[in-house]
PDB file of C-alpha atoms in Angstrom:
ATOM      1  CA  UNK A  14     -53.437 152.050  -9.215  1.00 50.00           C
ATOM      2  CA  UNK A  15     -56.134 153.614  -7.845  1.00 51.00           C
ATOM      3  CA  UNK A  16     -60.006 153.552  -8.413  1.00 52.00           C
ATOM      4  CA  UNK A  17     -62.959 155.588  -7.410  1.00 51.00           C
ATOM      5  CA  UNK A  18     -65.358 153.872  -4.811  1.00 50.00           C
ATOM      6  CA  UNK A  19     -69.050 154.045  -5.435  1.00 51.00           C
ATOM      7  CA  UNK A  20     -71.312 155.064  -2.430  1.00 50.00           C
ATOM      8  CA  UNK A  21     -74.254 152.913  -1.774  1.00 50.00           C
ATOM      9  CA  UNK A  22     -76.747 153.807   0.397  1.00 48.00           C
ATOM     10  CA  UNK A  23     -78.917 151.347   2.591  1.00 51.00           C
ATOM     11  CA  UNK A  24     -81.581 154.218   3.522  1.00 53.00           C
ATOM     12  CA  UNK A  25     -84.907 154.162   2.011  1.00 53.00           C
ATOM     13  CA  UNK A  26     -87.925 152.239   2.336  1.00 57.00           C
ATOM     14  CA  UNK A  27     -87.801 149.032  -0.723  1.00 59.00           C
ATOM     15  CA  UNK A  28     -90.884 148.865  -2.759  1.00 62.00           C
ATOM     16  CA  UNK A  29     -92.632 145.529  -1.243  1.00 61.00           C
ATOM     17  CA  UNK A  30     -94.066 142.778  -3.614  1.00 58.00           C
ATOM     18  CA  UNK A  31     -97.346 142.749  -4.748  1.00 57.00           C
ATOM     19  CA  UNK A  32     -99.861 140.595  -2.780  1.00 56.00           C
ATOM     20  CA  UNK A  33    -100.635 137.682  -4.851  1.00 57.00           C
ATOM     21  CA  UNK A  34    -103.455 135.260  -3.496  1.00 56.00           C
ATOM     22  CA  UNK A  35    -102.808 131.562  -3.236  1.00 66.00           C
ATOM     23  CA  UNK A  36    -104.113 129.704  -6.061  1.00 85.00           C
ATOM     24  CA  UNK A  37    -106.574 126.987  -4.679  1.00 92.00           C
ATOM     25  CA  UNK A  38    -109.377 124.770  -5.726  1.00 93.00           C
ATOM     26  CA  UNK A  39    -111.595 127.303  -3.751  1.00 95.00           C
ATOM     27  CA  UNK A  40    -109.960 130.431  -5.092  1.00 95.00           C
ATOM     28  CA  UNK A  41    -110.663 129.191  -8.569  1.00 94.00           C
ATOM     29  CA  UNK A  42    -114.101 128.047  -7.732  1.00 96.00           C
ATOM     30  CA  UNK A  43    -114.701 131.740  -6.639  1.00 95.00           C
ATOM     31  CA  UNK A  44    -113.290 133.512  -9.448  1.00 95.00           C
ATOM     32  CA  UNK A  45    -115.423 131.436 -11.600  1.00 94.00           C
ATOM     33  CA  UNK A  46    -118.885 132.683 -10.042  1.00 95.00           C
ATOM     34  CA  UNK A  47    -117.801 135.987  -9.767  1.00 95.00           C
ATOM     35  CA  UNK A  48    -118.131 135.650 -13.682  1.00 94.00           C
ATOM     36  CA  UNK A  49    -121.338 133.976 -13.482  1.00 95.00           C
ATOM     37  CA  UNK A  50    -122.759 137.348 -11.484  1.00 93.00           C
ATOM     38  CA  UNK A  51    -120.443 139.378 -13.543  1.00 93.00           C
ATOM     39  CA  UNK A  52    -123.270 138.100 -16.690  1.00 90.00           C
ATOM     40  CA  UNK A  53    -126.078 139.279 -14.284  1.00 87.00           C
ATOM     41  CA  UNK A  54    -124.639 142.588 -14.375  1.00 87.00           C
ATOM     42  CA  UNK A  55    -124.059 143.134 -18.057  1.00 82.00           C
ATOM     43  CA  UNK A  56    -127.738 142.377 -18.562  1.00 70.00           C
ATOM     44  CA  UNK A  57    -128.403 144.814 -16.064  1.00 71.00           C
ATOM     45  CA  UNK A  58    -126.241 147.251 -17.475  1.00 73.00           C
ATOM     46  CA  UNK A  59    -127.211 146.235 -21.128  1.00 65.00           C
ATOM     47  CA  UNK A  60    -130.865 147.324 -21.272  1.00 62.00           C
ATOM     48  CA  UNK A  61    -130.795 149.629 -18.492  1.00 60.00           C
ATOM     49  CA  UNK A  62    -133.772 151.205 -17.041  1.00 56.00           C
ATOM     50  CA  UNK A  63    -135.781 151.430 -19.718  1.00 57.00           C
ATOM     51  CA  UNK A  64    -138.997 149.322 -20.592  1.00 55.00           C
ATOM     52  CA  UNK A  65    -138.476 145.198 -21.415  1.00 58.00           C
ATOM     53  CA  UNK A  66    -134.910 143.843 -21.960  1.00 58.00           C
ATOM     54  CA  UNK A  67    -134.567 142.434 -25.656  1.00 63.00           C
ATOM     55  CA  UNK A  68    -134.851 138.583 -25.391  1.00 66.00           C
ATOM     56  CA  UNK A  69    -131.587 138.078 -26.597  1.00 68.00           C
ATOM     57  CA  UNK A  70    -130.123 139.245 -23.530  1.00 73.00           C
ATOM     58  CA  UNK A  71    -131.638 136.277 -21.809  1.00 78.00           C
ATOM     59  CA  UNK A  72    -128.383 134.495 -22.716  1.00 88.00           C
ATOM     60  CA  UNK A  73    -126.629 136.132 -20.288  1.00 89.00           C
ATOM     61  CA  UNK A  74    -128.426 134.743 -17.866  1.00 91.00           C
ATOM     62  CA  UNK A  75    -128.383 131.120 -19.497  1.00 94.00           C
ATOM     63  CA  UNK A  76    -124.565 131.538 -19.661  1.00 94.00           C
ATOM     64  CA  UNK A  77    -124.517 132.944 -15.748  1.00 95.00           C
ATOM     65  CA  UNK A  78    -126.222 128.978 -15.348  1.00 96.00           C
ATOM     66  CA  UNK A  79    -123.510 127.023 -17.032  1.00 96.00           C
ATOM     67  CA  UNK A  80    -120.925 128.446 -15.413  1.00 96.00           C
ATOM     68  CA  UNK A  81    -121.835 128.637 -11.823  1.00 97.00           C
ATOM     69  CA  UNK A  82    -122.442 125.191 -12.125  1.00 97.00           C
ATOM     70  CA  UNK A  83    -119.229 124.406 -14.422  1.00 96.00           C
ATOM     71  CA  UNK A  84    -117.623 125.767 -12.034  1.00 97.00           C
ATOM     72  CA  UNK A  85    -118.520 123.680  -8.920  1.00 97.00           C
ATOM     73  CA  UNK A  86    -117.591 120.821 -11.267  1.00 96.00           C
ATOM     74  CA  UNK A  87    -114.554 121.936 -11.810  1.00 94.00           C
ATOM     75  CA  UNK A  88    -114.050 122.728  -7.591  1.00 96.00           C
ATOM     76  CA  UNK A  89    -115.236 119.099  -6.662  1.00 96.00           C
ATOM     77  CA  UNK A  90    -112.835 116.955  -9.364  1.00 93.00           C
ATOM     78  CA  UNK A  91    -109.349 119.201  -8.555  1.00 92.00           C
ATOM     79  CA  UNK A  92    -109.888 119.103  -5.076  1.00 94.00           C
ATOM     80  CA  UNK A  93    -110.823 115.404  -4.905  1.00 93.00           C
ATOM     81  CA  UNK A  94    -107.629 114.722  -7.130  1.00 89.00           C
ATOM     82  CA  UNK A  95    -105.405 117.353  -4.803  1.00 90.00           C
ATOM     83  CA  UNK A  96    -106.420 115.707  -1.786  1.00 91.00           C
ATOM     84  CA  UNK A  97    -105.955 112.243  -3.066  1.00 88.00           C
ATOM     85  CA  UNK A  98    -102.437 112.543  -4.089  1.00 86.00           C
ATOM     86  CA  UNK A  99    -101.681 114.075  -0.786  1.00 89.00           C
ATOM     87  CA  UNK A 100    -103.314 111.089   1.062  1.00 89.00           C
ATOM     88  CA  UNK A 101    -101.474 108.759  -1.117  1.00 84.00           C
ATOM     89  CA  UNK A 102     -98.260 110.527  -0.457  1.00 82.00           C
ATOM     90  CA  UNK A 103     -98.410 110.830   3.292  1.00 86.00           C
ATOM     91  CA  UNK A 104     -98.231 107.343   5.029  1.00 84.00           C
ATOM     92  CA  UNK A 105     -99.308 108.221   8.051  1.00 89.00           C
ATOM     93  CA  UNK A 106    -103.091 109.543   6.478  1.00 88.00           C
ATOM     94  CA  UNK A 107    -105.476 106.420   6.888  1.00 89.00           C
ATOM     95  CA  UNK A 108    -106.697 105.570   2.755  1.00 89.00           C
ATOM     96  CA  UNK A 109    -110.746 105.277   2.772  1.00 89.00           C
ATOM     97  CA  UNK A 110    -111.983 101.973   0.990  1.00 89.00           C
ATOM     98  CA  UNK A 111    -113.985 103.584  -2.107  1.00 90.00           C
ATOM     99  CA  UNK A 112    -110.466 105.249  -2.646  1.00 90.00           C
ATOM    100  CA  UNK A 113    -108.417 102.162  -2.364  1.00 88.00           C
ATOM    101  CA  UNK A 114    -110.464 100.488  -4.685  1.00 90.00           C
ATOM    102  CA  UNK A 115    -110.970 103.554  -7.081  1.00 88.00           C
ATOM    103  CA  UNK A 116    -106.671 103.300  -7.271  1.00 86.00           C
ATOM    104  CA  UNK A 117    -106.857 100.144  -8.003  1.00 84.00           C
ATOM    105  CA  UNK A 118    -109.472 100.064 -10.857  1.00 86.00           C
ATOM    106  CA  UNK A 119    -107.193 103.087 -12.533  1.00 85.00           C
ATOM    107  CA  UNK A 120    -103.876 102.226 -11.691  1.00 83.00           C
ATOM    108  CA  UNK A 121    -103.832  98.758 -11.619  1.00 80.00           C
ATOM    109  CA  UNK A 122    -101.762  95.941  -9.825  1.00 76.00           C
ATOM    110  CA  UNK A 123     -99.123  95.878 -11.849  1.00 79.00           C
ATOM    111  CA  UNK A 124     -98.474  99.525 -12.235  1.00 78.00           C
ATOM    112  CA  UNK A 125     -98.956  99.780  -8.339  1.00 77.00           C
ATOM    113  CA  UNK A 126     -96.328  96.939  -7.961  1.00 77.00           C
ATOM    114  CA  UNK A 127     -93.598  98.609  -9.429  1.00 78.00           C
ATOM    115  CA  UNK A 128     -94.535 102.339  -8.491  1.00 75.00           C
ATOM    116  CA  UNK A 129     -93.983 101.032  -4.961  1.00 73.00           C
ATOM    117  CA  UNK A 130     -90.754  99.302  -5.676  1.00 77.00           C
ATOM    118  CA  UNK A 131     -89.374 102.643  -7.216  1.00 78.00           C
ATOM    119  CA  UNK A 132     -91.003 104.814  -4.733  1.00 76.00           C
ATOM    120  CA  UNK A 133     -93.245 106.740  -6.959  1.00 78.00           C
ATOM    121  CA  UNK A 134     -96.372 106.093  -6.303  1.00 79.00           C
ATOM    122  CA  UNK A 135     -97.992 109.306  -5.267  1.00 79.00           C
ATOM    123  CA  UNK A 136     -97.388 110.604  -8.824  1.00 83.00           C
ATOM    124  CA  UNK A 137     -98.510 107.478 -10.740  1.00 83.00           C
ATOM    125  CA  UNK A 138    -101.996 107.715  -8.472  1.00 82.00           C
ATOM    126  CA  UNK A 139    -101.627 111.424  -9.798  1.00 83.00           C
ATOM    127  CA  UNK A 140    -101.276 110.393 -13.349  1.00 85.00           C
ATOM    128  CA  UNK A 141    -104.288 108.011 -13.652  1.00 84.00           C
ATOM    129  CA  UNK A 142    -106.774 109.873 -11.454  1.00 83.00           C
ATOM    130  CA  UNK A 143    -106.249 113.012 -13.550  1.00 84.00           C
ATOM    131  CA  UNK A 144    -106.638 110.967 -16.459  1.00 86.00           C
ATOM    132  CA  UNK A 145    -109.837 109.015 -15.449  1.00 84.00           C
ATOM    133  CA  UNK A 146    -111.491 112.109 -14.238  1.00 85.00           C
ATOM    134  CA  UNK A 147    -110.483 114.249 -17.008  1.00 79.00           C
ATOM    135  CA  UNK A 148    -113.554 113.397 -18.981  1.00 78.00           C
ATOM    136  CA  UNK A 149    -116.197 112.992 -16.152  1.00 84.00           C
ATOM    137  CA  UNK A 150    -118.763 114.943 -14.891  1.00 87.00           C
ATOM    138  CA  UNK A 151    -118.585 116.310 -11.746  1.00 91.00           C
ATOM    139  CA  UNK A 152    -122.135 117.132 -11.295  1.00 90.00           C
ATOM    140  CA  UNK A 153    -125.406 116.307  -9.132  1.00 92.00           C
ATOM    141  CA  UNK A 154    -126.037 115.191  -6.207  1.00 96.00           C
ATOM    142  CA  UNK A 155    -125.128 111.680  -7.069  1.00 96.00           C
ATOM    143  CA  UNK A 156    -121.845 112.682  -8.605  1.00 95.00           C
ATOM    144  CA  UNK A 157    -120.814 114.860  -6.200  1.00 96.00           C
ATOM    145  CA  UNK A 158    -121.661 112.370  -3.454  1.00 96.00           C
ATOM    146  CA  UNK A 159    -119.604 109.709  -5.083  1.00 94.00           C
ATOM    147  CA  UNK A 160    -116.628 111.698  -5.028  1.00 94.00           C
ATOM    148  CA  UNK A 161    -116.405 113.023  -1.955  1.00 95.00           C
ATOM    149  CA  UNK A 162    -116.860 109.330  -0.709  1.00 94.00           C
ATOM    150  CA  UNK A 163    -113.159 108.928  -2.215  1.00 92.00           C
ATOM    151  CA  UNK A 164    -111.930 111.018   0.207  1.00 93.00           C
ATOM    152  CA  UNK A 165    -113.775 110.406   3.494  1.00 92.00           C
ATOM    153  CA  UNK A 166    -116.971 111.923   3.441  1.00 94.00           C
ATOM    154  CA  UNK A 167    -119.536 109.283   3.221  1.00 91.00           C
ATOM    155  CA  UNK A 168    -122.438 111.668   3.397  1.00 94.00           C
ATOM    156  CA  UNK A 169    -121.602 115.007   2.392  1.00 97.00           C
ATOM    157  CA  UNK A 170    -124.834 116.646   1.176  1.00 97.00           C
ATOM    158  CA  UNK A 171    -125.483 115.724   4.950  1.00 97.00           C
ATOM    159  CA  UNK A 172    -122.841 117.209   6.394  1.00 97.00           C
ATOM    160  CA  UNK A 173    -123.523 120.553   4.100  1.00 97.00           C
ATOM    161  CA  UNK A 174    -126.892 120.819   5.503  1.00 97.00           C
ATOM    162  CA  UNK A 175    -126.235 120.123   8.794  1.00 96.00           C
ATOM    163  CA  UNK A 176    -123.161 122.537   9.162  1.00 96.00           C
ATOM    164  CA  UNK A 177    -124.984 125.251   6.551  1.00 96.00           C
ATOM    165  CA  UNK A 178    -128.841 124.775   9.008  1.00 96.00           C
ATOM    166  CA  UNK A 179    -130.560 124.269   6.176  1.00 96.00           C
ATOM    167  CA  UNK A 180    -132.675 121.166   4.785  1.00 97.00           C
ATOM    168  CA  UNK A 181    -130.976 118.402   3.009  1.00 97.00           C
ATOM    169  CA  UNK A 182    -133.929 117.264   0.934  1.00 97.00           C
ATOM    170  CA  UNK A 183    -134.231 121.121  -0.552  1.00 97.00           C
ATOM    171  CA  UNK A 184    -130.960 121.570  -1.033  1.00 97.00           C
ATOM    172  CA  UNK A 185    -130.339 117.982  -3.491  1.00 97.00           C
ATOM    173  CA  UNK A 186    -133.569 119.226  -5.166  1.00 97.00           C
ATOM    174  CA  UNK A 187    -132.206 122.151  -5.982  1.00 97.00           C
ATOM    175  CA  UNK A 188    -128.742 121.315  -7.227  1.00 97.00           C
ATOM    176  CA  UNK A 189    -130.445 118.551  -9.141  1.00 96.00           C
ATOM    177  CA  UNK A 190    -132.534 120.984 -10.847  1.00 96.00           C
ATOM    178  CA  UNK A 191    -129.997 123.493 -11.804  1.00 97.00           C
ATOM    179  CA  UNK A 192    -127.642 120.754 -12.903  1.00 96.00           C
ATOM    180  CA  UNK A 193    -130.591 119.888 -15.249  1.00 96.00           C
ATOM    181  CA  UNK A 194    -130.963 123.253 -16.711  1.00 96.00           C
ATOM    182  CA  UNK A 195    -127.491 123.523 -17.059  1.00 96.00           C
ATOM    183  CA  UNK A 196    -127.560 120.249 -19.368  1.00 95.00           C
ATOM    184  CA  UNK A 197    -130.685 121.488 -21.377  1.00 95.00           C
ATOM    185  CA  UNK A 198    -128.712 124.828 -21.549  1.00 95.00           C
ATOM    186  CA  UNK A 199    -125.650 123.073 -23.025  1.00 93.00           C
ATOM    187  CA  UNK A 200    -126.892 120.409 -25.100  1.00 93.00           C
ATOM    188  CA  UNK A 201    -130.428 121.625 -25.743  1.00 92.00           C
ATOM    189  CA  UNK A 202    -130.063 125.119 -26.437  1.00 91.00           C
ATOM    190  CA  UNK A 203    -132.536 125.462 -23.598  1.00 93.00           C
ATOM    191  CA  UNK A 204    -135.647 124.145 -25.807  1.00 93.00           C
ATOM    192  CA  UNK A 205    -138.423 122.235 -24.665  1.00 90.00           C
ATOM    193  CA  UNK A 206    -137.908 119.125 -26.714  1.00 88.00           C
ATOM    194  CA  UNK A 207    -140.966 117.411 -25.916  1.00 87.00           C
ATOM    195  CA  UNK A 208    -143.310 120.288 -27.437  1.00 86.00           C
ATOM    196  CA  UNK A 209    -144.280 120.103 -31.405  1.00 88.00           C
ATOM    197  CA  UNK A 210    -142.652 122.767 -32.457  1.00 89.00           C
ATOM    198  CA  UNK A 211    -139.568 122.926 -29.371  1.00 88.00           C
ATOM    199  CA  UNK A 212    -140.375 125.965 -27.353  1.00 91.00           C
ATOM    200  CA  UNK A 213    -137.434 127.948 -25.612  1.00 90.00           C
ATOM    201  CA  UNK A 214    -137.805 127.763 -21.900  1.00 91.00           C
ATOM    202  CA  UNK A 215    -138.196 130.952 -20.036  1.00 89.00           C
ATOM    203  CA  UNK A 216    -135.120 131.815 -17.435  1.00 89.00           C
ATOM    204  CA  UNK A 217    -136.277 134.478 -14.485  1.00 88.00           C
ATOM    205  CA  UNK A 218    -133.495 136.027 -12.738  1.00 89.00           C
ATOM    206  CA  UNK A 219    -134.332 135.135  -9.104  1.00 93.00           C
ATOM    207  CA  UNK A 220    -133.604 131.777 -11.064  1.00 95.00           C
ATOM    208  CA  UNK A 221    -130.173 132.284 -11.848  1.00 95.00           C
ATOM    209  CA  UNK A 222    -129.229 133.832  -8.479  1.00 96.00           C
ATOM    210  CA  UNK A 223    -130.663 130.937  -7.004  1.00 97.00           C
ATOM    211  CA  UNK A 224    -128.383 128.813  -8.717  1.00 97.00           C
ATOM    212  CA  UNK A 225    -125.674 130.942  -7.715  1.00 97.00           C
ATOM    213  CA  UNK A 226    -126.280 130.870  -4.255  1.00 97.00           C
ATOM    214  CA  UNK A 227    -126.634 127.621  -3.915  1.00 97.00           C
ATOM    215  CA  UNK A 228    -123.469 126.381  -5.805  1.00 97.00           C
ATOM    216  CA  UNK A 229    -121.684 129.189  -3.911  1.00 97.00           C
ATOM    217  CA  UNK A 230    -122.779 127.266  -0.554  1.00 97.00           C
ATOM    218  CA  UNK A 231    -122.156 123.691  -1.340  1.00 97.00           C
ATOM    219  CA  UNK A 232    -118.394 124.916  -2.864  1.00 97.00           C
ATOM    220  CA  UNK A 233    -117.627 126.845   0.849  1.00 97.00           C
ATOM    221  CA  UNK A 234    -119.240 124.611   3.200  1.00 97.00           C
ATOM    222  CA  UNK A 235    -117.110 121.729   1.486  1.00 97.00           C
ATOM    223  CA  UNK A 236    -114.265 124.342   1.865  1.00 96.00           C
ATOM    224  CA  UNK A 237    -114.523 124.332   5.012  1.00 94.00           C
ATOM    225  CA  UNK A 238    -113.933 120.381   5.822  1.00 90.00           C
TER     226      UNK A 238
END
């Protein structure tokens, strides 16, 4: 019996896959602030060019605040955990001694015992760092310092400056003070407590892109390590 043959043809140009970026610490970090300015243009947009914004829009910028520096929270602790695990997995990487004893607080001896007779131990360092940083903040200069210790970089507000040319002492004070407002922001509803009645602190906008451009620096210049 016979049967009809179908013709293919191998002429043609294929359709190629869409570019997809790699999904990093970094790439995250930067999606993040592009929402933070993202809020600087909506209050631009929202009153326009016409006389005084209404105060409410002011929360834009408050909200721009939180999550610029949310988000380099959120860049420091995955990376830190990221390149952890891959330290822990590859023998041949020398383990700093703030992280050996950081493993050993979370994991513990005996946990450590038998993850190394089974061979698992990169994932049960995984395991417990994600869980012990899960509910920590990642901000400040003291904070941020302290982690980056884990993974080899004693000094790294230091190294920022140096490698960025700008002063050290300026650049702490200002993380310090935006990680402040962000707290007041979040947990104060940006009120001056201490005044009888609480007044509402005033937010400029050279403010807010201050805090975005510094953030923004601190996240690529530890990027770049």
């Amino acid at each position: 019996m016979s049967g009809k043959s179908t013709a293919t043809s191998t002429t043609g140009v294929s359709t190629p896959p869409p570019h997809v970026l790699p999904t990093t610490p970094y790439t995250i970090f930067q999606s993040s602030v592009k929402r933070a300015k993202n809020l600087i243009i909506i209050h631009h947009l929202a009153h326009g060019e016409k006389g005084k914004p209404p105060a409410l829009l002011a929360d834009a910028h408050r909200a721009s605040i939180v999550l610029a520096v949310s988000a380099l929270d959120a860049y420091v602790r995955t990376l830190v955990i990221d390149r952890i695990v891959a330290t822990v997995a590859d023998p041949k990487k020398s383990v700093p001694l703030k992280l050996r004893e950081k493993i050993k607080e979370c994991v513990g001896h005996d946990v450590i015992f038998e993850a190394a007779r089974q061979g698992d131990l990169s994932s049960k360092v995984e395991k417990a760092m994600r869980e012990k940083f899960d509910d920590q903040s990642f901000q400040g200069v003291k904070k941020i310092t302290e982690a980056m210790r884990l993974i080899g970089h004693e000094d790294i507000f230091a190294k920022i400056a140096e490698s960025a040319a700008i002063n050290e002492k300026q650049l702490k004070s200002k993380i310090g003070k935006f990680t402040d407002r962000r707290h007041i922001i979040a947990h104060c509803g940006d009120y001056d407590l201490n005044q009888n009645p609480p007044m509402e602190n005033k937010l400029l906008k050279e403010e807010v892109l201050d805090c975005i451009r510094t953030v923004d620096l601190i996240a690529r210049e530890i990027n770049k390590l």
